[in-house]
Amino acid sequence: MRFSSISFSAAVLLLLSVACSEPAKEKRAAIDNLIPKPSSVKADTGSFQLAANTTLNIDTANLELKKLAGYFNTLIKPATGFELAVKPAANDSTGIDLIIDTTIKKSPEAYTLSINGKKVTIKAGGGAGVFYGIQTIRQLLPDAIEATTKSEANWAIPAATIEDEPSYEYRGSMLDIARHFFGPKDIKRYIDLISFYKMNTLHLHLSDDQGWRIEIKSWPKLTEIGSTTQVGGGKGGFLSQEEYKDLVQYAADRYITIIPEIDMPGHTNAALASYSELNCNDTATKLYSGIEVGFSTLCTNKEVTYKFLDDVIRELAALTPGKYLHIGGDESHATKKEDYIPFMEKVQLLVKKHGKLAIGWDEVANSKLEPNTVAQYWADSANSVMAISKGAKLIMSPARKAYLDMQYDSTSKLGLHWAGYIEVDTAYTWDPANLEPGIKRENIWGVEAPLWTETIVTMDDIEYMVFPRLPGYAEIAWTPTASRSWDEYKVRLGYHGPRMKAMQIDYYPSKKIDWK
């Protein structure tokens, strides 16, 4: 009997211990597991209870705040069933205050989030900051907030004060829809996923050897012919101009700028197959569905080539409210260097003519760079240092660290490994400002994680290759290096497993992470 009593007492103590630890676990998951890691988090006691009678308090004359309030309701309604009333803000109001204060002298992406038992306040100098504060509230709510059907969860937001702002201005990902075509529905989901982790740029790779993916009305064969295949010989596809404009607006509503890329003078077989006159021999090439690179080039000595590019850039610039157009310039092995250099210089001037600024892959540094041209480091640090010497800022996308199409390891069924294997820790443990000699913090505009789609066919494929690496890239771009640690980050990422499941993300369950 004595043994049984001791066993029973031990069992009771164990149950009590587990029960007592549950609030701490909830607090750990809610407060301490935000990604990207905020600048400052001060946890407090208590929580704010989100309920059907909670109000969203705004300056109702501010159309941007009205749109943000609508976005907040769109986020929470499926899981909670709540449609929160939007009311004029008042000093004595309770509920959730969304405030844009233009006198704040920080980045418009910075925000302060204050939470107590009576009120939640997001305050920022611009709408982007309010939007990012909303993303933080999402992460503070239970994972079930991401459900598409109503849940009976306890919608408590733990009390805290959070001060936050991004480290880098440019924080993005690239989606290649040329090797395999992905339409508006998939692109919108990708926008939603990257915006959740406070990324602000989507680079769309719209043309390559395997397909031309954007309607150009003055050159209709680009889509009549050039869009009709993809890697492996599928039917391909393209975005109409109306679809593209809708995507631009959808992204803008989530404070994401779309930067379109037309790669040139190489990676152009789809265009060369569409129009014979773009070839030096006046003969259209055959459509291509393989994955080799470097074999194609526009005829850089023909006037019609520049007429073609002028029209493409003109139409694309008119559709794109952002400042930048990406002109590619990589792996143009079939173009002689003496032809490549004047070509890239002329194209930069065409971009400027149509009111935009140019971005090019790091090879663009071999040409004269126009003021404000940006170079994107992917392979050659010498090119990137040369770009800096010519006054350019850099986007950091080192293939060996940041390419989302690289396999996790040798057992990965998707992806390639020409730049190496990139497990979750390899993706996270690098600092853009200390990666290469000659590239300093002041030279860097930001960070981008590209996804090339040679082996990527479905949205599930995209999600499997992108997650769980993308949250780490988002944190590298948002959180100062001194505040980041792999040992600490991997714990936070582990708590995002249930969140990603709730968001129906088909993520790779890396063994490097203790998933919760």
PDB file of N, CA and C in Angstrom, residues 50 72 90 244-245 275 346 392 403 438 469:
ATOM      1  N   LEU A  50     -10.169  38.660 -27.941  1.00  0.00           N
ATOM      2  CA  LEU A  50     -10.856  38.991 -29.190  1.00  0.00           C
ATOM      3  C   LEU A  50     -12.223  38.327 -29.178  1.00  0.00           C
ATOM      4  N   PHE A  72      -8.138  43.070 -41.984  1.00  0.00           N
ATOM      5  CA  PHE A  72      -8.120  42.390 -40.688  1.00  0.00           C
ATOM      6  C   PHE A  72      -9.356  41.504 -40.545  1.00  0.00           C
ATOM      7  N   ALA A  90     -11.498  56.870 -30.580  1.00  0.00           N
ATOM      8  CA  ALA A  90     -11.703  57.840 -29.494  1.00  0.00           C
ATOM      9  C   ALA A  90     -10.709  57.525 -28.388  1.00  0.00           C
ATOM     10  N   TYR A 244      -2.377  40.466 -64.884  1.00  0.00           N
ATOM     11  CA  TYR A 244      -1.172  41.032 -64.283  1.00  0.00           C
ATOM     12  C   TYR A 244      -1.504  42.264 -63.446  1.00  0.00           C
ATOM     13  N   LYS A 245      -2.338  43.158 -63.967  1.00  0.00           N
ATOM     14  CA  LYS A 245      -2.736  44.358 -63.213  1.00  0.00           C
ATOM     15  C   LYS A 245      -3.458  43.974 -61.922  1.00  0.00           C
ATOM     16  N   TYR A 275       9.276  35.172 -83.027  1.00  0.00           N
ATOM     17  CA  TYR A 275       9.551  36.168 -84.063  1.00  0.00           C
ATOM     18  C   TYR A 275      10.906  35.891 -84.705  1.00  0.00           C
ATOM     19  N   LYS A 346      22.209  49.942 -73.678  1.00  0.00           N
ATOM     20  CA  LYS A 346      21.045  50.451 -74.405  1.00  0.00           C
ATOM     21  C   LYS A 346      19.744  50.096 -73.696  1.00  0.00           C
ATOM     22  N   ALA A 392      26.493  51.113 -57.790  1.00  0.00           N
ATOM     23  CA  ALA A 392      25.243  50.356 -57.661  1.00  0.00           C
ATOM     24  C   ALA A 392      25.051  49.801 -56.260  1.00  0.00           C
ATOM     25  N   TYR A 403      19.077  30.183 -52.796  1.00  0.00           N
ATOM     26  CA  TYR A 403      18.247  29.655 -53.886  1.00  0.00           C
ATOM     27  C   TYR A 403      17.305  28.577 -53.347  1.00  0.00           C
ATOM     28  N   GLY A 438      34.539  42.881 -49.592  1.00  0.00           N
ATOM     29  CA  GLY A 438      34.210  43.969 -50.508  1.00  0.00           C
ATOM     30  C   GLY A 438      32.739  44.310 -50.585  1.00  0.00           C
ATOM     31  N   ARG A 469      12.232  27.175 -45.272  1.00  0.00           N
ATOM     32  CA  ARG A 469      13.393  28.052 -45.426  1.00  0.00           C
ATOM     33  C   ARG A 469      13.022  29.529 -45.498  1.00  0.00           C
TER      34      ARG A 469
END
